[in-house]
PDB file of C-alpha atoms in Angstrom:
ATOM      1  CA  MET A1350     -23.521  11.265 -20.561  1.00  0.00           C
ATOM      2  CA  PHE A1351     -21.277   9.402 -22.977  1.00  0.00           C
ATOM      3  CA  TYR A1352     -17.664  10.042 -23.801  1.00  0.00           C
ATOM      4  CA  GLU A1353     -14.859   8.478 -25.776  1.00  0.00           C
ATOM      5  CA  PRO A1354     -11.749   8.273 -23.540  1.00  0.00           C
ATOM      6  CA  SER A1355      -9.469   9.214 -26.424  1.00  0.00           C
ATOM      7  CA  LYS A1356     -11.396  12.489 -26.858  1.00  0.00           C
ATOM      8  CA  GLY A1357     -11.716  13.483 -23.196  1.00  0.00           C
ATOM      9  CA  HIS A1358     -14.577  13.464 -20.711  1.00  0.00           C
ATOM     10  CA  GLY A1359     -15.092  17.144 -19.906  1.00  0.00           C
ATOM     11  CA  LEU A1360     -15.465  16.402 -16.190  1.00  0.00           C
ATOM     12  CA  PRO A1361     -13.378  17.997 -13.414  1.00  0.00           C
ATOM     13  CA  HIS A1362     -11.586  14.662 -12.815  1.00  0.00           C
ATOM     14  CA  ASP A1363     -11.134  11.436 -14.772  1.00  0.00           C
ATOM     15  CA  PRO A1364     -13.949   9.065 -13.701  1.00  0.00           C
ATOM     16  CA  SER A1365     -12.271   5.883 -14.976  1.00  0.00           C
ATOM     17  CA  LYS A1366     -10.717   4.811 -11.684  1.00  0.00           C
ATOM     18  CA  ALA A1367     -13.949   5.512  -9.796  1.00  0.00           C
ATOM     19  CA  ILE A1368     -16.000   3.454 -12.249  1.00  0.00           C
ATOM     20  CA  VAL A1369     -13.704   0.431 -12.018  1.00  0.00           C
ATOM     21  CA  ALA A1370     -13.842   0.248  -8.229  1.00  0.00           C
ATOM     22  CA  PRO A1371     -13.348  -0.837  -5.537  1.00  0.00           C
ATOM     23  CA  ARG A1372      -9.896  -2.170  -6.334  1.00  0.00           C
ATOM     24  CA  PRO A1373      -7.909  -4.082  -3.697  1.00  0.00           C
ATOM     25  CA  ILE A1374      -4.549  -2.566  -2.857  1.00  0.00           C
ATOM     26  CA  GLY A1375      -1.430  -4.628  -3.390  1.00  0.00           C
ATOM     27  CA  TRP A1376       1.185  -3.296  -0.981  1.00  0.00           C
ATOM     28  CA  ILE A1377       4.238  -4.466  -2.869  1.00  0.00           C
ATOM     29  CA  SER A1378       7.567  -5.016  -1.147  1.00  0.00           C
ATOM     30  CA  THR A1379      10.761  -5.710  -3.091  1.00  0.00           C
ATOM     31  CA  ILE A1380      14.486  -5.779  -2.458  1.00  0.00           C
ATOM     32  CA  ASP A1381      17.071  -4.975  -5.110  1.00  0.00           C
ATOM     33  CA  LYS A1382      20.403  -6.723  -5.666  1.00  0.00           C
ATOM     34  CA  ALA A1383      22.169  -4.102  -3.544  1.00  0.00           C
ATOM     35  CA  GLY A1384      19.897  -4.872  -0.601  1.00  0.00           C
ATOM     36  CA  ASN A1385      17.701  -1.764  -0.826  1.00  0.00           C
ATOM     37  CA  VAL A1386      14.132  -2.448   0.311  1.00  0.00           C
ATOM     38  CA  ASN A1387      11.135  -0.776  -1.316  1.00  0.00           C
ATOM     39  CA  LEU A1388       7.475  -0.732  -0.295  1.00  0.00           C
ATOM     40  CA  ALA A1389       4.696   0.882  -2.344  1.00  0.00           C
ATOM     41  CA  PRO A1390       0.903   0.541  -2.730  1.00  0.00           C
ATOM     42  CA  TYR A1391      -0.689  -0.345  -6.075  1.00  0.00           C
ATOM     43  CA  SER A1392      -4.423  -0.099  -6.638  1.00  0.00           C
ATOM     44  CA  PHE A1393      -4.089  -1.787 -10.014  1.00  0.00           C
ATOM     45  CA  PHE A1394      -3.750  -5.147  -8.279  1.00  0.00           C
ATOM     46  CA  ASN A1395      -5.704  -8.384  -8.210  1.00  0.00           C
ATOM     47  CA  ALA A1396      -5.652 -12.173  -8.480  1.00  0.00           C
ATOM     48  CA  PHE A1397      -6.534 -13.880 -11.738  1.00  0.00           C
ATOM     49  CA  SER A1398      -5.877 -17.560 -11.089  1.00  0.00           C
ATOM     50  CA  THR A1399      -6.198 -19.974  -8.191  1.00  0.00           C
ATOM     51  CA  ARG A1400      -4.430 -23.054  -9.582  1.00  0.00           C
ATOM     52  CA  PRO A1401      -1.758 -21.903  -9.702  1.00  0.00           C
ATOM     53  CA  PHE A1402      -2.386 -18.924  -7.444  1.00  0.00           C
ATOM     54  CA  ILE A1403      -1.291 -15.930  -9.549  1.00  0.00           C
ATOM     55  CA  VAL A1404      -1.564 -12.245  -8.717  1.00  0.00           C
ATOM     56  CA  TRP A1405      -0.491  -9.168 -10.635  1.00  0.00           C
ATOM     57  CA  PHE A1406       0.119  -5.490 -10.123  1.00  0.00           C
ATOM     58  CA  SER A1407       0.399  -2.768 -12.728  1.00  0.00           C
ATOM     59  CA  SER A1408       2.742   0.185 -12.527  1.00  0.00           C
ATOM     60  CA  GLU A1409       1.948   3.255 -14.597  1.00  0.00           C
ATOM     61  CA  GLY A1410       5.490   3.854 -15.737  1.00  0.00           C
ATOM     62  CA  GLU A1411       8.862   2.434 -14.720  1.00  0.00           C
ATOM     63  CA  LYS A1412       8.543   2.666 -10.947  1.00  0.00           C
ATOM     64  CA  ASP A1413      10.812   0.963  -8.436  1.00  0.00           C
ATOM     65  CA  SER A1414       8.504  -1.940  -7.538  1.00  0.00           C
ATOM     66  CA  ALA A1415       8.098  -3.101 -11.137  1.00  0.00           C
ATOM     67  CA  THR A1416      11.734  -2.452 -12.016  1.00  0.00           C
ATOM     68  CA  VAL A1417      13.105  -4.337  -9.009  1.00  0.00           C
ATOM     69  CA  ALA A1418      10.621  -7.205  -9.384  1.00  0.00           C
ATOM     70  CA  ALA A1419      11.707  -7.569 -13.012  1.00  0.00           C
ATOM     71  CA  GLU A1420      15.394  -7.541 -12.025  1.00  0.00           C
ATOM     72  CA  THR A1421      15.130  -9.998  -9.135  1.00  0.00           C
ATOM     73  CA  GLY A1422      12.087 -12.074 -10.081  1.00  0.00           C
ATOM     74  CA  GLU A1423      10.454 -11.702  -6.663  1.00  0.00           C
ATOM     75  CA  PHE A1424       7.994  -9.541  -4.723  1.00  0.00           C
ATOM     76  CA  VAL A1425       5.627  -9.749  -1.764  1.00  0.00           C
ATOM     77  CA  ALA A1426       2.019  -8.516  -1.902  1.00  0.00           C
ATOM     78  CA  ASN A1427       0.973  -7.386   1.577  1.00  0.00           C
ATOM     79  CA  LEU A1428      -2.647  -6.874   2.625  1.00  0.00           C
ATOM     80  CA  VAL A1429      -3.640  -3.403   3.808  1.00  0.00           C
ATOM     81  CA  SER A1430      -5.929  -3.464   6.851  1.00  0.00           C
ATOM     82  CA  ARG A1431      -7.963  -0.478   8.050  1.00  0.00           C
ATOM     83  CA  GLU A1432      -5.477   0.070  10.867  1.00  0.00           C
ATOM     84  CA  LEU A1433      -2.627   0.271   8.354  1.00  0.00           C
ATOM     85  CA  ALA A1434      -4.305   2.633   5.873  1.00  0.00           C
ATOM     86  CA  GLN A1435      -2.492   5.778   7.003  1.00  0.00           C
ATOM     87  CA  LYS A1436       0.888   4.066   6.984  1.00  0.00           C
ATOM     88  CA  MET A1437       0.117   2.589   3.565  1.00  0.00           C
ATOM     89  CA  ASN A1438      -0.571   6.101   2.319  1.00  0.00           C
ATOM     90  CA  ARG A1439       2.799   7.294   3.664  1.00  0.00           C
ATOM     91  CA  THR A1440       4.568   4.629   1.598  1.00  0.00           C
ATOM     92  CA  ALA A1441       3.114   6.209  -1.567  1.00  0.00           C
ATOM     93  CA  VAL A1442       5.630   9.047  -1.104  1.00  0.00           C
ATOM     94  CA  ASP A1443       7.927   9.717  -4.078  1.00  0.00           C
ATOM     95  CA  ALA A1444      11.047   8.836  -2.104  1.00  0.00           C
ATOM     96  CA  PRO A1445      14.372   8.523  -3.945  1.00  0.00           C
ATOM     97  CA  ARG A1446      15.447   5.003  -4.837  1.00  0.00           C
ATOM     98  CA  GLY A1447      17.354   3.484  -1.939  1.00  0.00           C
ATOM     99  CA  ILE A1448      15.167   5.083   0.735  1.00  0.00           C
ATOM    100  CA  SER A1449      13.192   2.491   2.698  1.00  0.00           C
ATOM    101  CA  GLU A1450       9.499   3.268   2.956  1.00  0.00           C
ATOM    102  CA  PHE A1451       9.366   0.791   5.853  1.00  0.00           C
ATOM    103  CA  THR A1452      11.456   3.214   7.902  1.00  0.00           C
ATOM    104  CA  TYR A1453       9.671   6.313   6.574  1.00  0.00           C
ATOM    105  CA  ALA A1454       6.237   4.914   7.545  1.00  0.00           C
ATOM    106  CA  ASP A1455       7.426   3.355  10.829  1.00  0.00           C
ATOM    107  CA  LEU A1456       6.648  -0.198   9.747  1.00  0.00           C
ATOM    108  CA  ALA A1457       8.367  -3.370  10.885  1.00  0.00           C
ATOM    109  CA  MET A1458       9.877  -5.800   8.396  1.00  0.00           C
ATOM    110  CA  ALA A1459       9.367  -9.531   8.833  1.00  0.00           C
ATOM    111  CA  PRO A1460      11.388 -12.127   6.931  1.00  0.00           C
ATOM    112  CA  SER A1461       9.756 -14.075   4.142  1.00  0.00           C
ATOM    113  CA  ARG A1462      10.222 -17.843   3.917  1.00  0.00           C
ATOM    114  CA  LEU A1463      10.770 -18.488   0.199  1.00  0.00           C
ATOM    115  CA  VAL A1464      11.649 -15.119  -1.348  1.00  0.00           C
ATOM    116  CA  ALA A1465      14.126 -12.394  -0.450  1.00  0.00           C
ATOM    117  CA  PRO A1466      11.848  -9.337  -0.063  1.00  0.00           C
ATOM    118  CA  PRO A1467      10.614  -8.805   3.489  1.00  0.00           C
ATOM    119  CA  ARG A1468       6.933  -8.545   4.286  1.00  0.00           C
ATOM    120  CA  VAL A1469       5.045  -6.009   6.381  1.00  0.00           C
ATOM    121  CA  ALA A1470       5.061  -7.547   9.864  1.00  0.00           C
ATOM    122  CA  GLU A1471       1.797  -5.829  10.840  1.00  0.00           C
ATOM    123  CA  ALA A1472      -0.147  -6.964   7.753  1.00  0.00           C
ATOM    124  CA  PRO A1473      -2.957  -9.487   8.367  1.00  0.00           C
ATOM    125  CA  ALA A1474      -1.762 -11.495   5.360  1.00  0.00           C
ATOM    126  CA  ALA A1475       1.076 -11.472   2.848  1.00  0.00           C
ATOM    127  CA  LEU A1476       1.733 -13.314  -0.412  1.00  0.00           C
ATOM    128  CA  GLU A1477       5.268 -14.318  -1.349  1.00  0.00           C
ATOM    129  CA  CYS A1478       5.518 -14.220  -5.150  1.00  0.00           C
ATOM    130  CA  ARG A1479       7.901 -15.196  -7.908  1.00  0.00           C
ATOM    131  CA  VAL A1480       7.560 -13.319 -11.183  1.00  0.00           C
ATOM    132  CA  THR A1481       6.100 -15.356 -14.037  1.00  0.00           C
ATOM    133  CA  GLU A1482       5.576 -12.651 -16.646  1.00  0.00           C
ATOM    134  CA  ILE A1483       6.132  -8.973 -17.380  1.00  0.00           C
ATOM    135  CA  LEU A1484       3.555  -7.494 -19.744  1.00  0.00           C
ATOM    136  CA  ARG A1485       3.526  -4.227 -21.689  1.00  0.00           C
ATOM    137  CA  PRO A1486      -0.132  -3.674 -22.664  1.00  0.00           C
ATOM    138  CA  LYS A1487      -0.688  -2.177 -26.100  1.00  0.00           C
ATOM    139  CA  ALA A1488      -3.174   0.412 -27.313  1.00  0.00           C
ATOM    140  CA  LEU A1489      -5.479  -0.128 -30.287  1.00  0.00           C
ATOM    141  CA  ASP A1490      -2.841   1.303 -32.619  1.00  0.00           C
ATOM    142  CA  CYS A1491      -0.388  -1.344 -31.323  1.00  0.00           C
ATOM    143  CA  THR A1492       1.823   1.201 -29.562  1.00  0.00           C
ATOM    144  CA  GLU A1493       3.037   0.254 -26.094  1.00  0.00           C
ATOM    145  CA  THR A1494       1.367   2.009 -23.176  1.00  0.00           C
ATOM    146  CA  SER A1495       3.358   3.240 -20.184  1.00  0.00           C
ATOM    147  CA  ALA A1496       1.925   0.447 -18.017  1.00  0.00           C
ATOM    148  CA  VAL A1497       4.157  -2.340 -16.745  1.00  0.00           C
ATOM    149  CA  VAL A1498       2.170  -5.368 -15.547  1.00  0.00           C
ATOM    150  CA  VAL A1499       4.016  -7.752 -13.254  1.00  0.00           C
ATOM    151  CA  ALA A1500       2.455 -11.178 -12.749  1.00  0.00           C
ATOM    152  CA  GLY A1501       3.687 -13.520 -10.064  1.00  0.00           C
ATOM    153  CA  GLU A1502       2.866 -16.981  -8.792  1.00  0.00           C
ATOM    154  CA  VAL A1503       2.208 -17.090  -5.071  1.00  0.00           C
ATOM    155  CA  VAL A1504       4.673 -19.548  -3.560  1.00  0.00           C
ATOM    156  CA  GLY A1505       3.972 -18.778   0.101  1.00  0.00           C
ATOM    157  CA  VAL A1506       1.093 -17.342   2.108  1.00  0.00           C
ATOM    158  CA  HIS A1507       1.339 -15.749   5.552  1.00  0.00           C
ATOM    159  CA  ILE A1508      -1.849 -15.305   7.610  1.00  0.00           C
ATOM    160  CA  ASP A1509      -1.970 -13.713  11.036  1.00  0.00           C
ATOM    161  CA  GLU A1510      -4.011 -16.261  13.022  1.00  0.00           C
ATOM    162  CA  ALA A1511      -5.812 -13.414  14.810  1.00  0.00           C
ATOM    163  CA  TYR A1512      -7.766 -12.965  11.559  1.00  0.00           C
ATOM    164  CA  LEU A1513      -8.856 -16.587  11.226  1.00  0.00           C
ATOM    165  CA  LYS A1514     -12.372 -17.398  12.399  1.00  0.00           C
ATOM    166  CA  ASP A1515     -13.685 -20.959  12.138  1.00  0.00           C
ATOM    167  CA  GLY A1516     -11.007 -21.662   9.559  1.00  0.00           C
ATOM    168  CA  LEU A1517     -11.962 -18.676   7.377  1.00  0.00           C
ATOM    169  CA  PHE A1518     -10.032 -15.445   6.861  1.00  0.00           C
ATOM    170  CA  ASP A1519     -12.126 -12.723   8.490  1.00  0.00           C
ATOM    171  CA  VAL A1520     -12.104  -9.867   5.965  1.00  0.00           C
ATOM    172  CA  VAL A1521     -14.413  -7.749   8.125  1.00  0.00           C
ATOM    173  CA  ARG A1522     -12.072  -7.885  11.093  1.00  0.00           C
ATOM    174  CA  ALA A1523      -9.106  -7.189   8.838  1.00  0.00           C
ATOM    175  CA  GLY A1524     -11.025  -4.372   7.179  1.00  0.00           C
ATOM    176  CA  ASN A1525      -9.390  -4.949   3.788  1.00  0.00           C
ATOM    177  CA  VAL A1526      -8.750  -1.535   2.216  1.00  0.00           C
ATOM    178  CA  ALA A1527      -9.608  -0.791  -1.421  1.00  0.00           C
ATOM    179  CA  ARG A1528      -9.206   2.208  -3.706  1.00  0.00           C
ATOM    180  CA  LEU A1529     -12.355   3.861  -5.020  1.00  0.00           C
ATOM    181  CA  GLY A1530     -10.892   6.490  -7.317  1.00  0.00           C
ATOM    182  CA  TYR A1531     -10.053  10.163  -6.815  1.00  0.00           C
ATOM    183  CA  MET A1532      -8.750  10.400  -3.211  1.00  0.00           C
ATOM    184  CA  ASP A1533     -11.313   7.938  -1.848  1.00  0.00           C
ATOM    185  CA  TYR A1534     -10.824   4.589  -0.142  1.00  0.00           C
ATOM    186  CA  ALA A1535     -13.100   2.027   1.491  1.00  0.00           C
ATOM    187  CA  ASN A1536     -12.655  -0.863   3.842  1.00  0.00           C
ATOM    188  CA  VAL A1537     -14.675  -4.029   4.231  1.00  0.00           C
ATOM    189  CA  ASP A1538     -17.034  -3.648   7.179  1.00  0.00           C
ATOM    190  CA  HIS A1539     -20.015  -5.723   6.065  1.00  0.00           C
ATOM    191  CA  ILE A1540     -20.455  -8.885   4.018  1.00  0.00           C
ATOM    192  CA  PHE A1541     -23.385 -10.813   2.611  1.00  0.00           C
ATOM    193  CA  SER A1542     -23.482 -14.231   0.995  1.00  0.00           C
ATOM    194  CA  MET A1543     -25.022 -15.580  -2.197  1.00  0.00           C
ATOM    195  CA  ARG A1544     -24.516 -19.017  -3.677  1.00  0.00           C
ATOM    196  CA  ARG A1545     -23.935 -19.393  -7.404  1.00  0.00           C
ATOM    197  CA  PRO A1546     -27.024 -20.859  -9.074  1.00  0.00           C
ATOM    198  CA  ARG A1547     -26.923 -24.211 -10.810  1.00  0.00           C
ATOM    199  CA  TRP A1548     -28.948 -24.822 -13.920  1.00  0.00           C
ATOM    200  CA  GLY A1549     -32.103 -26.786 -13.182  1.00  0.00           C
ATOM    201  CA  LYS A1550     -31.597 -26.604  -9.406  1.00  0.00           C
ATOM    202  CA  ASP A1551     -33.541 -23.366  -8.717  1.00  0.00           C
TER     203      ASP A1551
END
């Protein structure tokens, strides 16, 4: 089949998020100027630079994580392990602003080193970030979409040493959780390796 997104797909559910998958989940924690802590998962999340180390998450609409990150200039991206998947899902609840999802999902907060927002104590890894840019993507007709993209430079990295093996972060043991689209998720339980080819060396 072929369809033009602007004209609809005719399927029972939008396939776009299933096609662009798996997508790692950024479990974003923030704290506002009044001291209210927020924690929410974002499947529009990824890294796009290593030097400097920059990650981003995209909020479809003005949600608390993007709003607070824009106000304070800081956020933490926590890794979701397989063991934390159910609690991550609980933090997706549409709780009123000021309600801590940490408490609602029975998660412990751990202090960050360089930014104010706490991190998820149980997470295998967490990235302390300072906001570098807020983007409002535009459609072809130059109108702003509802998306709010928050980019942040990683200024601190926490790794639970239980997930280090021979100096490498063990993604299989952590079982990194990703979104597949619809109501489906996956976790890393198998890896294989391939080296990038070099011209004239094969």
